Amino acid sequence: MDYEAVIGLEIHIQLNSDTKMFCNCPNRPGDEPNKNTCPVCLWFPGAIPQFSGEVLEKAALAALALNCEIQDHTAFDQKVYYYPDLPKGYQLSQFHKPLAKNGWIEINDDEGRPKRIGIRQVHMEEDVARLVHETEGKTPISLVDFNRAGTPLIEIVSEPDIRNSHEAMEYIKVLRSQIRYVGSAECSMEQGTMRVDANISIRPRGSDHFNTKVEVKNMNSIHNVGAAITYEISRQAERLNAGESIVLHTRLWDPDRNVTVAMRGKFEGPCVPDPSVPPIIVSHEWLSDIRSRLPEMPSGKSERFIRQYGLTRDEAVLMSSERDLSEYFEAVAGDAVTPRTAYQWIMTQLNPLLKDYRQTISETVVTPKRLASLLAMLESDVLNAKSAREVLSKLFESDQTPEAIVEQYGFRQVSDSDELEGLVEQVLSDNPQAIDDFKAGNEKALGFLIGQGMRASQGKANPKLMKDMITRKLQE
Ligand code: ADP
Ligand code: MG
Ligand code: ZN
């Protein structure tokens, strides 16, 4: 039987607001355990939650980045269940009146064609506490850390429009990029600020029926989401081919064995309207203010990069994938630096050094201004490429300007043939064998002589001039 998969993703994202969702405690779950707590987020009986305006703004910006319609009347519900990381017995979430609905994002399918994936809704939800299990001692114990309790999440529920693991991974990447652009969240699966649950079912290709799905959790990278989906599709196909049926349940991805493992029947507690947080009424003015803060988004920006800077589509997509990177690029490319040079130096020279020095593009000591001055010297032949690379690495170690480094270390390129004349003579008289080889038709000998000339100039000669001079001398 030829099957087709039907996949919908539910993605939880931790917003990067300063405070928690319903109190003024810092939104820093990683601090020393139970440092960021108060009666509200310890969930003491009688403590009254107060909803944060900053959280609403960050959530709304994220929803707008996903082309959703913000609802003018939204409210919180109590999602009721008991667990040690949720001692008050319910989580404040939105079910009946979510923040936003009817969004979409565009991805490329596995043949590179654009495809829209629908977003059913975006809602807000408080996170629960964190359990720390200590199994070392005689009696294993579990500790509860409330730093995360009450920190703000949004959950993004897709339509079941995804058909394979490629599309799922693309969907996550595009979604992550758009939400990072508006600055609402970091969205790192590795660090746990983005958690993806995949709902997967299969059906005979061509059918429009929705079959029973299975929910898979516990993937900690985009790659693993893809792997879990691929595995789960073939597992379900085997089951159906063996005449078994699929039952609704939750499975966990096991990254060591690359399989999904049944965890539990799917459980969903009741959801009842919460009386403690007032409903949120969104005014037209507020919404247009938030809308006006939306930056140029990656898809529009990459189109502009193609038009304005002549980048290829792949280059433009890469350069606009992160807002910081795109802004850095635009600050470097300009009158004195061609976009191509800016692109190439950022990708091939700057990026590896950023990794080595553990700096990010937005915080690096090599500001766009410093890189631009360096590349301007490269483009105006003050420096050759080799020297420019050396100056770049010195920029990481010193706060001098590129110009000052060039002077201090004598990197200035020698483009004056009078200055090179003696050096070229010397190289030729030192290497009679290479001259004979060249005359005998060995082209490599020319390269060798140029290499010797560059070395004799300590790498500072203009390579093109060096080549011209040696060629001319050989022809004489
Ligand atoms: P539940 O109530 O079980 O959470 P929802 O209808 O809320 O189910 O959908 C949850 C997610 O599962 C959504 O992302 C949706 O697109 C996806 N989904 C719904 N039905 C199916 C199906 N038959 N196969 C795969 N995914 C599905
Ligand atoms: Mg659900
Ligand atoms: Zn608190």
PDB file of N, CA, C and O and ligand atoms in Angstrom, residues 6-10 120 157-160 199-201 210-211 213 266 268, ligand 1:
ATOM      1  N   VAL A   6       0.139  12.478   7.322  1.00  0.00           N
ATOM      2  CA  VAL A   6      -0.534  13.726   7.688  1.00  0.00           C
ATOM      3  C   VAL A   6       0.065  14.152   9.028  1.00  0.00           C
ATOM      4  O   VAL A   6       0.064  13.378   9.974  1.00  0.00           O
ATOM      5  N   ILE A   7       0.623  15.355   9.048  1.00  0.00           N
ATOM      6  CA  ILE A   7       1.369  15.774  10.238  1.00  0.00           C
ATOM      7  C   ILE A   7       0.953  17.178  10.662  1.00  0.00           C
ATOM      8  O   ILE A   7       0.799  18.070   9.835  1.00  0.00           O
ATOM      9  N   GLY A   8       0.746  17.343  11.954  1.00  0.00           N
ATOM     10  CA  GLY A   8       0.507  18.683  12.524  1.00  0.00           C
ATOM     11  C   GLY A   8       1.445  18.860  13.709  1.00  0.00           C
ATOM     12  O   GLY A   8       1.645  17.930  14.480  1.00  0.00           O
ATOM     13  N   LEU A   9       2.038  20.054  13.829  1.00  0.00           N
ATOM     14  CA  LEU A   9       2.981  20.273  14.930  1.00  0.00           C
ATOM     15  C   LEU A   9       2.378  21.202  15.978  1.00  0.00           C
ATOM     16  O   LEU A   9       1.694  22.165  15.655  1.00  0.00           O
ATOM     17  N   GLU A  10       2.653  20.889  17.232  1.00  0.00           N
ATOM     18  CA  GLU A  10       2.321  21.781  18.341  1.00  0.00           C
ATOM     19  C   GLU A  10       3.645  22.223  18.941  1.00  0.00           C
ATOM     20  O   GLU A  10       4.433  21.407  19.399  1.00  0.00           O
ATOM     21  N   ARG A 120      -3.401  26.983  12.956  1.00  0.00           N
ATOM     22  CA  ARG A 120      -4.759  27.017  13.483  1.00  0.00           C
ATOM     23  C   ARG A 120      -4.881  28.111  14.547  1.00  0.00           C
ATOM     24  O   ARG A 120      -5.788  28.914  14.506  1.00  0.00           O
ATOM     25  N   VAL A 157      -0.176  26.001  17.166  1.00  0.00           N
ATOM     26  CA  VAL A 157      -0.778  24.750  16.692  1.00  0.00           C
ATOM     27  C   VAL A 157      -0.973  24.835  15.186  1.00  0.00           C
ATOM     28  O   VAL A 157      -1.717  25.691  14.697  1.00  0.00           O
ATOM     29  N   SER A 158      -0.299  23.965  14.464  1.00  0.00           N
ATOM     30  CA  SER A 158      -0.432  24.017  12.998  1.00  0.00           C
ATOM     31  C   SER A 158      -1.659  23.242  12.549  1.00  0.00           C
ATOM     32  O   SER A 158      -2.178  22.402  13.266  1.00  0.00           O
ATOM     33  N   GLU A 159      -2.111  23.521  11.342  1.00  0.00           N
ATOM     34  CA  GLU A 159      -3.081  22.648  10.685  1.00  0.00           C
ATOM     35  C   GLU A 159      -2.344  21.379  10.265  1.00  0.00           C
ATOM     36  O   GLU A 159      -1.120  21.397  10.134  1.00  0.00           O
ATOM     37  N   PRO A 160      -3.082  20.289  10.034  1.00  0.00           N
ATOM     38  CA  PRO A 160      -2.383  19.058   9.614  1.00  0.00           C
ATOM     39  C   PRO A 160      -1.991  19.116   8.138  1.00  0.00           C
ATOM     40  O   PRO A 160      -2.373  18.264   7.350  1.00  0.00           O
ATOM     41  N   ASN A 199       2.284  15.453  15.745  1.00  0.00           N
ATOM     42  CA  ASN A 199       1.121  14.572  15.595  1.00  0.00           C
ATOM     43  C   ASN A 199       1.200  13.949  14.216  1.00  0.00           C
ATOM     44  O   ASN A 199       1.279  14.670  13.215  1.00  0.00           O
ATOM     45  N   ILE A 200       1.175  12.632  14.181  1.00  0.00           N
ATOM     46  CA  ILE A 200       1.436  11.950  12.912  1.00  0.00           C
ATOM     47  C   ILE A 200       0.394  10.865  12.672  1.00  0.00           C
ATOM     48  O   ILE A 200       0.111  10.058  13.566  1.00  0.00           O
ATOM     49  N   SER A 201      -0.186  10.861  11.476  1.00  0.00           N
ATOM     50  CA  SER A 201      -1.018   9.734  11.058  1.00  0.00           C
ATOM     51  C   SER A 201      -0.665   9.431   9.609  1.00  0.00           C
ATOM     52  O   SER A 201      -0.002  10.237   8.949  1.00  0.00           O
ATOM     53  N   PHE A 210      -8.894  11.737   7.587  1.00  0.00           N
ATOM     54  CA  PHE A 210      -7.914  11.871   8.661  1.00  0.00           C
ATOM     55  C   PHE A 210      -7.967  10.639   9.554  1.00  0.00           C
ATOM     56  O   PHE A 210      -8.987  10.379  10.187  1.00  0.00           O
ATOM     57  N   ASN A 211      -6.900   9.901   9.602  1.00  0.00           N
ATOM     58  CA  ASN A 211      -6.862   8.713  10.455  1.00  0.00           C
ATOM     59  C   ASN A 211      -6.401   9.045  11.863  1.00  0.00           C
ATOM     60  O   ASN A 211      -5.959  10.157  12.139  1.00  0.00           O
ATOM     61  N   LYS A 213      -4.233   9.579  14.948  1.00  0.00           N
ATOM     62  CA  LYS A 213      -2.842  10.046  14.989  1.00  0.00           C
ATOM     63  C   LYS A 213      -2.148   9.558  16.248  1.00  0.00           C
ATOM     64  O   LYS A 213      -2.776   9.127  17.206  1.00  0.00           O
ATOM     65  N   LYS A 266      -3.137   8.966  25.493  1.00  0.00           N
ATOM     66  CA  LYS A 266      -3.204  10.422  25.464  1.00  0.00           C
ATOM     67  C   LYS A 266      -4.186  10.896  26.523  1.00  0.00           C
ATOM     68  O   LYS A 266      -5.315  10.433  26.602  1.00  0.00           O
ATOM     69  N   GLU A 268      -5.968  14.231  28.428  1.00  0.00           N
ATOM     70  CA  GLU A 268      -6.231  15.669  28.378  1.00  0.00           C
ATOM     71  C   GLU A 268      -7.251  15.974  29.466  1.00  0.00           C
ATOM     72  O   GLU A 268      -8.366  15.447  29.460  1.00  0.00           O
TER      73      GLU A 268
HETATM   74  P1  ADP B   1      -5.886  17.129  20.172  1.00  0.00           P
HETATM   75  O1  ADP B   1      -7.202  17.572  20.636  1.00  0.00           O
HETATM   76  O2  ADP B   1      -5.653  15.675  20.223  1.00  0.00           O
HETATM   77  O3  ADP B   1      -4.743  17.925  20.721  1.00  0.00           O
HETATM   78  P2  ADP B   1      -6.106  18.747  17.877  1.00  0.00           P
HETATM   79  O4  ADP B   1      -7.236  18.624  16.945  1.00  0.00           O
HETATM   80  O5  ADP B   1      -6.078  19.851  18.866  1.00  0.00           O
HETATM   81  O6  ADP B   1      -5.891  17.364  18.608  1.00  0.00           O
HETATM   82  O7  ADP B   1      -4.818  18.846  17.006  1.00  0.00           O
HETATM   83  C1  ADP B   1      -3.573  18.832  17.562  1.00  0.00           C
HETATM   84  C2  ADP B   1      -2.543  18.806  16.444  1.00  0.00           C
HETATM   85  O8  ADP B   1      -2.663  17.581  15.741  1.00  0.00           O
HETATM   86  C3  ADP B   1      -2.725  19.893  15.428  1.00  0.00           C
HETATM   87  O9  ADP B   1      -1.454  20.386  15.083  1.00  0.00           O
HETATM   88  C4  ADP B   1      -3.361  19.188  14.246  1.00  0.00           C
HETATM   89  O10 ADP B   1      -2.952  19.770  13.031  1.00  0.00           O
HETATM   90  C5  ADP B   1      -2.838  17.794  14.352  1.00  0.00           C
HETATM   91  N1  ADP B   1      -3.754  16.781  13.838  1.00  0.00           N
HETATM   92  C6  ADP B   1      -5.082  16.723  13.987  1.00  0.00           C
HETATM   93  N2  ADP B   1      -5.585  15.620  13.417  1.00  0.00           N
HETATM   94  C7  ADP B   1      -4.531  14.958  12.876  1.00  0.00           C
HETATM   95  C8  ADP B   1      -4.382  13.734  12.150  1.00  0.00           C
HETATM   96  N3  ADP B   1      -5.404  12.945  11.868  1.00  0.00           N
HETATM   97  N4  ADP B   1      -3.147  13.364  11.778  1.00  0.00           N
HETATM   98  C9  ADP B   1      -2.090  14.130  12.074  1.00  0.00           C
HETATM   99  N5  ADP B   1      -2.154  15.274  12.744  1.00  0.00           N
HETATM  100  C10 ADP B   1      -3.367  15.692  13.157  1.00  0.00           C
END
